[in-house]
Amino acid sequence: MPAERTTVFLPCHTLDDFPTWLDEGQADDVLAAWTAAWHPSLIAAQGGMPTWASIDLPPPQGILLGIVPASYDERFATQSAANGSADSAWVRGVTGLQAIVAAAAREAGVTGPSGDALPGAAHAGDFHALGLAVLMAELLARRMRSTTDLESTGFAEAVVGAARAALAGHDDEARSGLRCCFDCLESTRARYYPVDVWAVDIVLLATATCGAALRTELESPVPIAVVSTGRCLEVAAARHPESLQALHAAVAAGRVGLCGGRDEDAPLDACTPEQILASFQLGRAAWQELLGSV
């Protein structure tokens, strides 16, 4: 029998005690499990938004497509063995967003026309971002002793509609539905956290990304801000002068803001205040020399 819904098992009893102290591996597993459940093909297959449950409590009743963060599989195992539905499908012991999506799709019986890319893959990144935004909104609302009250906005229907449009190849309809979903999040946030918000898209440059990857970022219609060490800029000037020229042009066009950076990336806690100051001064000099401003 097909699953009734996708449920992600989180390491908390309620979102009020959602752990914010996880180590890097645990955090990666939790976020990958949660955002994977928001792939449009899974949402469309279940006909509803993903839900969550506690790994420490008996699984909810019904036939589930359950996703368990790999770091917490052992902690979940006892409850699952004692209380899980025999007809439920599980994704366990899988790490990485794409691997979890692929495993969940197999369990849900979802396949792409070519056997490779899943339906709706072109919009998958936006749906994963939506899932993360929902989790952050729920956590923020609880920190403010409130709730998102998304149920009153038609949010769930908009999510499913956008997912089905994405699978059908109706790109404009899918984008419109996603925009409606984010608008719902913004309108509910205004009730429990009524402050103006500005987002800054920061691109952290590295020697491995100062070539074609940087030029791709610079072609984006979304304004960005660039942070880089002076030494990384020097590498870009020596190995990828065309990238530096593209950065110059983007700055002149007002599409890129320059945020500067130190001369090297040694850990700050291993540096004296004098070394940190000297590094910033050298980094600023490199920015001025190579880009003319900072």
PDB file of C-alpha atoms in Angstrom:
ATOM      1  CA  MET A   1       0.000   0.000   0.000  1.00  0.00           C
ATOM      2  CA  PRO A   2       1.247   3.522  -0.737  1.00  0.00           C
ATOM      3  CA  ALA A   3       2.393   5.675   2.145  1.00  0.00           C
ATOM      4  CA  GLU A   4      -0.066   8.214   3.487  1.00  0.00           C
ATOM      5  CA  ARG A   5       2.581  10.843   4.187  1.00  0.00           C
ATOM      6  CA  THR A   6       6.294  11.475   4.474  1.00  0.00           C
ATOM      7  CA  THR A   7       7.460  11.842   8.072  1.00  0.00           C
ATOM      8  CA  VAL A   8      10.931  12.953   9.150  1.00  0.00           C
ATOM      9  CA  PHE A   9      12.028  11.836  12.613  1.00  0.00           C
ATOM     10  CA  LEU A  10      13.797  14.623  14.494  1.00  0.00           C
ATOM     11  CA  PRO A  11      15.896  14.376  17.686  1.00  0.00           C
ATOM     12  CA  CYS A  12      13.471  16.317  19.887  1.00  0.00           C
ATOM     13  CA  HIS A  13      10.123  15.817  21.628  1.00  0.00           C
ATOM     14  CA  THR A  14       8.721  19.157  20.473  1.00  0.00           C
ATOM     15  CA  LEU A  15      10.144  21.934  18.332  1.00  0.00           C
ATOM     16  CA  ASP A  16      10.568  23.915  21.548  1.00  0.00           C
ATOM     17  CA  ASP A  17      13.493  21.646  22.441  1.00  0.00           C
ATOM     18  CA  PHE A  18      14.865  21.278  18.912  1.00  0.00           C
ATOM     19  CA  PRO A  19      18.635  20.823  19.385  1.00  0.00           C
ATOM     20  CA  THR A  20      20.782  23.740  18.300  1.00  0.00           C
ATOM     21  CA  TRP A  21      24.000  22.305  19.759  1.00  0.00           C
ATOM     22  CA  LEU A  22      24.585  19.447  17.311  1.00  0.00           C
ATOM     23  CA  ASP A  23      28.011  18.769  15.898  1.00  0.00           C
ATOM     24  CA  GLU A  24      28.579  19.257  12.176  1.00  0.00           C
ATOM     25  CA  GLY A  25      27.839  15.677  11.151  1.00  0.00           C
ATOM     26  CA  GLN A  26      24.650  15.454  13.190  1.00  0.00           C
ATOM     27  CA  ALA A  27      23.411  18.807  11.920  1.00  0.00           C
ATOM     28  CA  ASP A  28      24.112  17.793   8.320  1.00  0.00           C
ATOM     29  CA  ASP A  29      22.141  14.570   8.762  1.00  0.00           C
ATOM     30  CA  VAL A  30      19.144  16.286  10.366  1.00  0.00           C
ATOM     31  CA  LEU A  31      18.934  19.060   7.774  1.00  0.00           C
ATOM     32  CA  ALA A  32      19.503  16.673   4.870  1.00  0.00           C
ATOM     33  CA  ALA A  33      16.729  14.371   6.101  1.00  0.00           C
ATOM     34  CA  TRP A  34      14.277  17.234   6.578  1.00  0.00           C
ATOM     35  CA  THR A  35      14.945  19.075   3.334  1.00  0.00           C
ATOM     36  CA  ALA A  36      15.048  15.856   1.277  1.00  0.00           C
ATOM     37  CA  ALA A  37      11.428  15.232   2.225  1.00  0.00           C
ATOM     38  CA  TRP A  38      10.503  18.455   0.410  1.00  0.00           C
ATOM     39  CA  HIS A  39      11.473  17.202  -3.037  1.00  0.00           C
ATOM     40  CA  PRO A  40       8.507  17.979  -5.327  1.00  0.00           C
ATOM     41  CA  SER A  41       8.225  14.385  -6.535  1.00  0.00           C
ATOM     42  CA  LEU A  42       7.743  13.154  -2.949  1.00  0.00           C
ATOM     43  CA  ILE A  43       5.247  15.898  -2.102  1.00  0.00           C
ATOM     44  CA  ALA A  44       3.211  15.195  -5.231  1.00  0.00           C
ATOM     45  CA  ALA A  45       3.311  11.433  -4.644  1.00  0.00           C
ATOM     46  CA  GLN A  46       1.976  11.777  -1.082  1.00  0.00           C
ATOM     47  CA  GLY A  47      -0.388  14.631  -1.906  1.00  0.00           C
ATOM     48  CA  GLY A  48       0.689  16.543   1.172  1.00  0.00           C
ATOM     49  CA  MET A  49       3.477  18.348   2.989  1.00  0.00           C
ATOM     50  CA  PRO A  50       6.089  16.415   4.959  1.00  0.00           C
ATOM     51  CA  THR A  51       5.439  16.073   8.671  1.00  0.00           C
ATOM     52  CA  TRP A  52       7.784  15.400  11.552  1.00  0.00           C
ATOM     53  CA  ALA A  53       7.799  13.141  14.601  1.00  0.00           C
ATOM     54  CA  SER A  54      10.140  12.501  17.520  1.00  0.00           C
ATOM     55  CA  ILE A  55      12.691   9.715  17.234  1.00  0.00           C
ATOM     56  CA  ASP A  56      12.136   9.010  20.950  1.00  0.00           C
ATOM     57  CA  LEU A  57       8.383   8.406  20.720  1.00  0.00           C
ATOM     58  CA  PRO A  58       6.365   5.667  19.000  1.00  0.00           C
ATOM     59  CA  PRO A  59       5.907   6.385  15.279  1.00  0.00           C
ATOM     60  CA  PRO A  60       2.554   7.938  14.339  1.00  0.00           C
ATOM     61  CA  GLN A  61      -0.253   5.647  13.291  1.00  0.00           C
ATOM     62  CA  GLY A  62      -0.730   4.911   9.632  1.00  0.00           C
ATOM     63  CA  ILE A  63       1.440   3.922   6.708  1.00  0.00           C
ATOM     64  CA  LEU A  64       4.451   6.218   6.551  1.00  0.00           C
ATOM     65  CA  LEU A  65       7.398   6.960   4.363  1.00  0.00           C
ATOM     66  CA  GLY A  66       9.736   7.565   7.286  1.00  0.00           C
ATOM     67  CA  ILE A  67      13.094   9.321   6.985  1.00  0.00           C
ATOM     68  CA  VAL A  68      15.499   8.970   9.910  1.00  0.00           C
ATOM     69  CA  PRO A  69      18.692  11.084  10.138  1.00  0.00           C
ATOM     70  CA  ALA A  70      21.611   8.676   9.863  1.00  0.00           C
ATOM     71  CA  SER A  71      23.278   9.928  13.054  1.00  0.00           C
ATOM     72  CA  TYR A  72      20.195   8.964  15.058  1.00  0.00           C
ATOM     73  CA  ASP A  73      19.335   5.622  13.495  1.00  0.00           C
ATOM     74  CA  GLU A  74      20.430   3.575  16.508  1.00  0.00           C
ATOM     75  CA  ARG A  75      18.472   5.817  18.881  1.00  0.00           C
ATOM     76  CA  PHE A  76      15.394   5.372  16.693  1.00  0.00           C
ATOM     77  CA  ALA A  77      15.717   1.608  16.223  1.00  0.00           C
ATOM     78  CA  THR A  78      14.029   0.458  19.450  1.00  0.00           C
ATOM     79  CA  GLN A  79      10.857   2.472  18.922  1.00  0.00           C
ATOM     80  CA  SER A  80      10.681   1.473  15.281  1.00  0.00           C
ATOM     81  CA  ALA A  81      10.972  -2.242  15.978  1.00  0.00           C
ATOM     82  CA  ALA A  82       8.317  -2.157  18.677  1.00  0.00           C
ATOM     83  CA  ASN A  83       5.762   0.203  17.178  1.00  0.00           C
ATOM     84  CA  GLY A  84       6.321   0.763  13.447  1.00  0.00           C
ATOM     85  CA  SER A  85       3.640  -0.217  10.939  1.00  0.00           C
ATOM     86  CA  ALA A  86       4.558  -3.284   8.925  1.00  0.00           C
ATOM     87  CA  ASP A  87       3.483  -1.522   5.735  1.00  0.00           C
ATOM     88  CA  SER A  88       5.557   1.605   6.315  1.00  0.00           C
ATOM     89  CA  ALA A  89       8.661   2.278   4.234  1.00  0.00           C
ATOM     90  CA  TRP A  90      11.853   3.627   5.758  1.00  0.00           C
ATOM     91  CA  VAL A  91      14.938   5.543   4.722  1.00  0.00           C
ATOM     92  CA  ARG A  92      17.573   4.794   7.346  1.00  0.00           C
ATOM     93  CA  GLY A  93      21.345   4.921   7.487  1.00  0.00           C
ATOM     94  CA  VAL A  94      21.552   7.135   4.396  1.00  0.00           C
ATOM     95  CA  THR A  95      23.646  10.312   4.399  1.00  0.00           C
ATOM     96  CA  GLY A  96      23.592  13.269   2.025  1.00  0.00           C
ATOM     97  CA  LEU A  97      20.651  15.165   0.571  1.00  0.00           C
ATOM     98  CA  GLN A  98      20.688  13.608  -2.894  1.00  0.00           C
ATOM     99  CA  ALA A  99      21.190  10.075  -1.581  1.00  0.00           C
ATOM    100  CA  ILE A 100      18.249  10.471   0.805  1.00  0.00           C
ATOM    101  CA  VAL A 101      16.041  11.843  -1.974  1.00  0.00           C
ATOM    102  CA  ALA A 102      16.949   8.914  -4.221  1.00  0.00           C
ATOM    103  CA  ALA A 103      16.286   6.360  -1.470  1.00  0.00           C
ATOM    104  CA  ALA A 104      12.964   7.967  -0.530  1.00  0.00           C
ATOM    105  CA  ALA A 105      11.899   8.084  -4.173  1.00  0.00           C
ATOM    106  CA  ARG A 106      12.610   4.367  -4.541  1.00  0.00           C
ATOM    107  CA  GLU A 107      10.560   3.585  -1.450  1.00  0.00           C
ATOM    108  CA  ALA A 108       7.724   5.778  -2.745  1.00  0.00           C
ATOM    109  CA  GLY A 109       7.841   4.196  -6.188  1.00  0.00           C
ATOM    110  CA  VAL A 110       8.788   7.463  -7.878  1.00  0.00           C
ATOM    111  CA  THR A 111      11.022   7.239 -10.934  1.00  0.00           C
ATOM    112  CA  GLY A 112      12.080   9.609 -13.671  1.00  0.00           C
ATOM    113  CA  PRO A 113      11.284   9.058 -17.345  1.00  0.00           C
ATOM    114  CA  SER A 114      14.909   8.195 -18.071  1.00  0.00           C
ATOM    115  CA  GLY A 115      15.471   6.309 -14.851  1.00  0.00           C
ATOM    116  CA  ASP A 116      17.879   9.020 -13.673  1.00  0.00           C
ATOM    117  CA  ALA A 117      16.525  12.481 -12.883  1.00  0.00           C
ATOM    118  CA  LEU A 118      13.368  12.526 -10.781  1.00  0.00           C
ATOM    119  CA  PRO A 119      10.312  14.426 -11.998  1.00  0.00           C
ATOM    120  CA  GLY A 120      10.419  18.069 -10.942  1.00  0.00           C
ATOM    121  CA  ALA A 121      14.195  18.034 -10.521  1.00  0.00           C
ATOM    122  CA  ALA A 122      14.481  21.473 -12.151  1.00  0.00           C
ATOM    123  CA  HIS A 123      12.681  23.007  -9.165  1.00  0.00           C
ATOM    124  CA  ALA A 124      14.053  20.704  -6.466  1.00  0.00           C
ATOM    125  CA  GLY A 125      16.470  23.300  -5.086  1.00  0.00           C
ATOM    126  CA  ASP A 126      13.651  25.777  -4.505  1.00  0.00           C
ATOM    127  CA  PHE A 127      11.560  23.151  -2.714  1.00  0.00           C
ATOM    128  CA  HIS A 128      14.499  22.140  -0.508  1.00  0.00           C
ATOM    129  CA  ALA A 129      14.970  25.831   0.345  1.00  0.00           C
ATOM    130  CA  LEU A 130      11.259  26.100   1.142  1.00  0.00           C
ATOM    131  CA  GLY A 131      11.519  23.166   3.525  1.00  0.00           C
ATOM    132  CA  LEU A 132      14.444  24.764   5.333  1.00  0.00           C
ATOM    133  CA  ALA A 133      12.552  28.069   5.527  1.00  0.00           C
ATOM    134  CA  VAL A 134       9.547  26.307   7.062  1.00  0.00           C
ATOM    135  CA  LEU A 135      11.708  24.679   9.740  1.00  0.00           C
ATOM    136  CA  MET A 136      13.430  27.966  10.578  1.00  0.00           C
ATOM    137  CA  ALA A 137      10.086  29.783  10.703  1.00  0.00           C
ATOM    138  CA  GLU A 138       8.659  27.190  13.091  1.00  0.00           C
ATOM    139  CA  LEU A 139      11.714  27.400  15.346  1.00  0.00           C
ATOM    140  CA  LEU A 140      11.680  31.204  15.366  1.00  0.00           C
ATOM    141  CA  ALA A 141       7.968  31.285  16.165  1.00  0.00           C
ATOM    142  CA  ARG A 142       8.500  29.063  19.169  1.00  0.00           C
ATOM    143  CA  ARG A 143      11.400  31.170  20.403  1.00  0.00           C
ATOM    144  CA  MET A 144       8.957  34.080  20.302  1.00  0.00           C
ATOM    145  CA  ARG A 145       6.373  32.041  22.265  1.00  0.00           C
ATOM    146  CA  SER A 146       4.065  31.950  19.263  1.00  0.00           C
ATOM    147  CA  THR A 147       3.132  29.760  16.288  1.00  0.00           C
ATOM    148  CA  THR A 148       3.365  30.223  12.533  1.00  0.00           C
ATOM    149  CA  ASP A 149      -0.334  29.390  12.035  1.00  0.00           C
ATOM    150  CA  LEU A 150       0.430  28.348   8.460  1.00  0.00           C
ATOM    151  CA  GLU A 151      -2.718  26.206   8.437  1.00  0.00           C
ATOM    152  CA  SER A 152      -4.850  29.340   8.105  1.00  0.00           C
ATOM    153  CA  THR A 153      -3.051  30.589   4.987  1.00  0.00           C
ATOM    154  CA  GLY A 154      -3.631  27.790   2.485  1.00  0.00           C
ATOM    155  CA  PHE A 155       0.082  27.051   2.628  1.00  0.00           C
ATOM    156  CA  ALA A 156      -0.227  23.262   2.399  1.00  0.00           C
ATOM    157  CA  GLU A 157      -2.448  23.461  -0.675  1.00  0.00           C
ATOM    158  CA  ALA A 158      -0.030  25.885  -2.331  1.00  0.00           C
ATOM    159  CA  VAL A 159       2.907  23.530  -1.666  1.00  0.00           C
ATOM    160  CA  VAL A 160       1.141  20.537  -3.207  1.00  0.00           C
ATOM    161  CA  GLY A 161      -0.084  22.602  -6.159  1.00  0.00           C
ATOM    162  CA  ALA A 162       3.416  23.896  -6.862  1.00  0.00           C
ATOM    163  CA  ALA A 163       4.866  20.380  -6.621  1.00  0.00           C
ATOM    164  CA  ARG A 164       2.334  18.971  -9.052  1.00  0.00           C
ATOM    165  CA  ALA A 165       2.966  21.843 -11.458  1.00  0.00           C
ATOM    166  CA  ALA A 166       6.707  21.174 -11.252  1.00  0.00           C
ATOM    167  CA  LEU A 167       6.164  17.512 -12.107  1.00  0.00           C
ATOM    168  CA  ALA A 168       3.897  18.405 -15.012  1.00  0.00           C
ATOM    169  CA  GLY A 169       6.543  20.707 -16.472  1.00  0.00           C
ATOM    170  CA  HIS A 170       4.445  23.836 -15.928  1.00  0.00           C
ATOM    171  CA  ASP A 171       7.389  25.983 -14.888  1.00  0.00           C
ATOM    172  CA  ASP A 172       5.558  29.299 -14.614  1.00  0.00           C
ATOM    173  CA  GLU A 173       2.829  27.746 -12.488  1.00  0.00           C
ATOM    174  CA  ALA A 174       5.412  26.038 -10.278  1.00  0.00           C
ATOM    175  CA  ARG A 175       7.324  29.283  -9.742  1.00  0.00           C
ATOM    176  CA  SER A 176       4.088  31.131  -9.014  1.00  0.00           C
ATOM    177  CA  GLY A 177       3.095  28.478  -6.476  1.00  0.00           C
ATOM    178  CA  LEU A 178       6.485  28.622  -4.790  1.00  0.00           C
ATOM    179  CA  ARG A 179       6.256  32.394  -4.626  1.00  0.00           C
ATOM    180  CA  CYS A 180       2.867  32.025  -2.951  1.00  0.00           C
ATOM    181  CA  CYS A 181       4.395  29.639  -0.406  1.00  0.00           C
ATOM    182  CA  PHE A 182       7.177  32.045   0.508  1.00  0.00           C
ATOM    183  CA  ASP A 183       4.630  34.878   0.692  1.00  0.00           C
ATOM    184  CA  CYS A 184       2.658  32.809   3.216  1.00  0.00           C
ATOM    185  CA  LEU A 185       5.780  32.380   5.334  1.00  0.00           C
ATOM    186  CA  GLU A 186       6.500  36.097   5.177  1.00  0.00           C
ATOM    187  CA  SER A 187       2.953  37.115   6.065  1.00  0.00           C
ATOM    188  CA  THR A 188       2.824  34.820   9.097  1.00  0.00           C
ATOM    189  CA  ARG A 189       6.274  35.959  10.257  1.00  0.00           C
ATOM    190  CA  ALA A 190       4.947  39.501  10.383  1.00  0.00           C
ATOM    191  CA  ARG A 191       2.659  38.411  13.220  1.00  0.00           C
ATOM    192  CA  TYR A 192       5.216  36.844  15.538  1.00  0.00           C
ATOM    193  CA  TYR A 193       8.391  38.688  14.430  1.00  0.00           C
ATOM    194  CA  PRO A 194       7.330  42.023  12.898  1.00  0.00           C
ATOM    195  CA  VAL A 195      10.682  43.429  11.828  1.00  0.00           C
ATOM    196  CA  ASP A 196      12.100  44.410   8.466  1.00  0.00           C
ATOM    197  CA  VAL A 197      14.476  41.829   7.018  1.00  0.00           C
ATOM    198  CA  TRP A 198      17.165  42.250   4.377  1.00  0.00           C
ATOM    199  CA  ALA A 199      19.016  39.302   2.896  1.00  0.00           C
ATOM    200  CA  VAL A 200      22.603  39.590   1.696  1.00  0.00           C
ATOM    201  CA  ASP A 201      23.844  36.900  -0.685  1.00  0.00           C
ATOM    202  CA  ILE A 202      27.513  36.511   0.271  1.00  0.00           C
ATOM    203  CA  VAL A 203      29.890  34.600  -1.995  1.00  0.00           C
ATOM    204  CA  LEU A 204      33.012  33.373  -0.197  1.00  0.00           C
ATOM    205  CA  LEU A 205      35.775  33.081  -2.762  1.00  0.00           C
ATOM    206  CA  ALA A 206      38.359  30.285  -2.603  1.00  0.00           C
ATOM    207  CA  THR A 207      41.287  29.419  -4.843  1.00  0.00           C
ATOM    208  CA  ALA A 208      39.332  26.421  -6.159  1.00  0.00           C
ATOM    209  CA  THR A 209      36.332  28.577  -7.115  1.00  0.00           C
ATOM    210  CA  CYS A 210      37.899  31.725  -8.556  1.00  0.00           C
ATOM    211  CA  GLY A 211      37.666  30.492 -12.147  1.00  0.00           C
ATOM    212  CA  ALA A 212      34.532  29.335 -13.953  1.00  0.00           C
ATOM    213  CA  ALA A 213      32.579  28.987 -10.705  1.00  0.00           C
ATOM    214  CA  LEU A 214      33.070  32.676  -9.910  1.00  0.00           C
ATOM    215  CA  ARG A 215      32.068  33.737 -13.414  1.00  0.00           C
ATOM    216  CA  THR A 216      28.887  31.688 -13.103  1.00  0.00           C
ATOM    217  CA  GLU A 217      28.022  33.461  -9.852  1.00  0.00           C
ATOM    218  CA  LEU A 218      28.696  36.836 -11.454  1.00  0.00           C
ATOM    219  CA  GLU A 219      26.221  36.048 -14.236  1.00  0.00           C
ATOM    220  CA  SER A 220      23.400  35.606 -11.732  1.00  0.00           C
ATOM    221  CA  PRO A 221      20.703  38.310 -11.873  1.00  0.00           C
ATOM    222  CA  VAL A 222      20.684  38.350  -8.061  1.00  0.00           C
ATOM    223  CA  PRO A 223      23.069  40.955  -6.558  1.00  0.00           C
ATOM    224  CA  ILE A 224      25.840  39.386  -4.502  1.00  0.00           C
ATOM    225  CA  ALA A 225      28.595  40.446  -2.122  1.00  0.00           C
ATOM    226  CA  VAL A 226      32.071  38.941  -2.427  1.00  0.00           C
ATOM    227  CA  VAL A 227      34.377  38.084   0.467  1.00  0.00           C
ATOM    228  CA  SER A 228      37.908  36.916  -0.285  1.00  0.00           C
ATOM    229  CA  THR A 229      41.384  36.835   1.146  1.00  0.00           C
ATOM    230  CA  GLY A 230      44.009  38.954  -0.538  1.00  0.00           C
ATOM    231  CA  ARG A 231      45.996  35.855  -1.469  1.00  0.00           C
ATOM    232  CA  CYS A 232      42.969  34.325  -3.170  1.00  0.00           C
ATOM    233  CA  LEU A 233      42.573  37.476  -5.273  1.00  0.00           C
ATOM    234  CA  GLU A 234      46.231  37.249  -6.234  1.00  0.00           C
ATOM    235  CA  VAL A 235      45.699  33.641  -7.347  1.00  0.00           C
ATOM    236  CA  ALA A 236      42.676  34.718  -9.382  1.00  0.00           C
ATOM    237  CA  ALA A 237      44.689  37.479 -11.041  1.00  0.00           C
ATOM    238  CA  ALA A 238      47.490  35.064 -11.955  1.00  0.00           C
ATOM    239  CA  ARG A 239      45.458  32.041 -13.042  1.00  0.00           C
ATOM    240  CA  HIS A 240      42.068  33.461 -14.050  1.00  0.00           C
ATOM    241  CA  PRO A 241      42.468  37.073 -15.220  1.00  0.00           C
ATOM    242  CA  GLU A 242      39.160  36.808 -17.082  1.00  0.00           C
ATOM    243  CA  SER A 243      37.396  36.182 -13.759  1.00  0.00           C
ATOM    244  CA  LEU A 244      38.927  39.320 -12.285  1.00  0.00           C
ATOM    245  CA  GLN A 245      37.817  41.301 -15.345  1.00  0.00           C
ATOM    246  CA  ALA A 246      34.288  39.923 -14.966  1.00  0.00           C
ATOM    247  CA  LEU A 247      34.341  40.911 -11.294  1.00  0.00           C
ATOM    248  CA  HIS A 248      35.449  44.434 -12.270  1.00  0.00           C
ATOM    249  CA  ALA A 249      32.573  44.694 -14.754  1.00  0.00           C
ATOM    250  CA  ALA A 250      30.002  43.392 -12.264  1.00  0.00           C
ATOM    251  CA  VAL A 251      31.143  45.914  -9.643  1.00  0.00           C
ATOM    252  CA  ALA A 252      30.908  48.742 -12.171  1.00  0.00           C
ATOM    253  CA  ALA A 253      27.396  47.596 -13.104  1.00  0.00           C
ATOM    254  CA  GLY A 254      26.304  47.649  -9.468  1.00  0.00           C
ATOM    255  CA  ARG A 255      25.566  43.913  -9.330  1.00  0.00           C
ATOM    256  CA  VAL A 256      28.367  43.053  -6.908  1.00  0.00           C
ATOM    257  CA  GLY A 257      29.422  44.537  -3.606  1.00  0.00           C
ATOM    258  CA  LEU A 258      32.982  44.112  -2.365  1.00  0.00           C
ATOM    259  CA  CYS A 259      33.287  43.142   1.291  1.00  0.00           C
ATOM    260  CA  GLY A 260      37.056  42.752   1.516  1.00  0.00           C
ATOM    261  CA  GLY A 261      38.796  40.193   3.678  1.00  0.00           C
ATOM    262  CA  ARG A 262      42.053  39.316   5.388  1.00  0.00           C
ATOM    263  CA  ASP A 263      45.261  38.510   3.546  1.00  0.00           C
ATOM    264  CA  GLU A 264      45.136  34.814   4.528  1.00  0.00           C
ATOM    265  CA  ASP A 265      42.720  32.470   6.262  1.00  0.00           C
ATOM    266  CA  ALA A 266      44.627  31.387   9.369  1.00  0.00           C
ATOM    267  CA  PRO A 267      42.264  30.615  12.296  1.00  0.00           C
ATOM    268  CA  LEU A 268      41.548  33.811  14.214  1.00  0.00           C
ATOM    269  CA  ASP A 269      41.904  32.107  17.580  1.00  0.00           C
ATOM    270  CA  ALA A 270      45.501  31.235  16.657  1.00  0.00           C
ATOM    271  CA  CYS A 271      46.407  34.867  15.882  1.00  0.00           C
ATOM    272  CA  THR A 272      47.306  37.767  18.107  1.00  0.00           C
ATOM    273  CA  PRO A 273      45.347  41.021  17.717  1.00  0.00           C
ATOM    274  CA  GLU A 274      48.374  42.545  16.002  1.00  0.00           C
ATOM    275  CA  GLN A 275      48.516  39.692  13.490  1.00  0.00           C
ATOM    276  CA  ILE A 276      44.809  40.032  12.735  1.00  0.00           C
ATOM    277  CA  LEU A 277      45.161  43.774  12.145  1.00  0.00           C
ATOM    278  CA  ALA A 278      48.192  43.270   9.907  1.00  0.00           C
ATOM    279  CA  SER A 279      46.321  40.611   7.918  1.00  0.00           C
ATOM    280  CA  PHE A 280      43.374  42.932   7.316  1.00  0.00           C
ATOM    281  CA  GLN A 281      45.712  45.724   6.245  1.00  0.00           C
ATOM    282  CA  LEU A 282      47.509  43.457   3.761  1.00  0.00           C
ATOM    283  CA  GLY A 283      44.192  42.109   2.499  1.00  0.00           C
ATOM    284  CA  ARG A 284      42.841  45.611   1.980  1.00  0.00           C
ATOM    285  CA  ALA A 285      45.979  46.564   0.080  1.00  0.00           C
ATOM    286  CA  ALA A 286      45.516  43.562  -2.232  1.00  0.00           C
ATOM    287  CA  TRP A 287      41.880  44.508  -2.883  1.00  0.00           C
ATOM    288  CA  GLN A 288      42.875  48.087  -3.658  1.00  0.00           C
ATOM    289  CA  GLU A 289      45.651  46.995  -5.994  1.00  0.00           C
ATOM    290  CA  LEU A 290      43.694  44.365  -7.913  1.00  0.00           C
ATOM    291  CA  LEU A 291      40.171  45.792  -7.886  1.00  0.00           C
ATOM    292  CA  GLY A 292      40.672  49.442  -7.085  1.00  0.00           C
ATOM    293  CA  SER A 293      38.183  49.514  -4.227  1.00  0.00           C
ATOM    294  CA  VAL A 294      36.923  47.623  -1.211  1.00  0.00           C
TER     295      VAL A 294
END
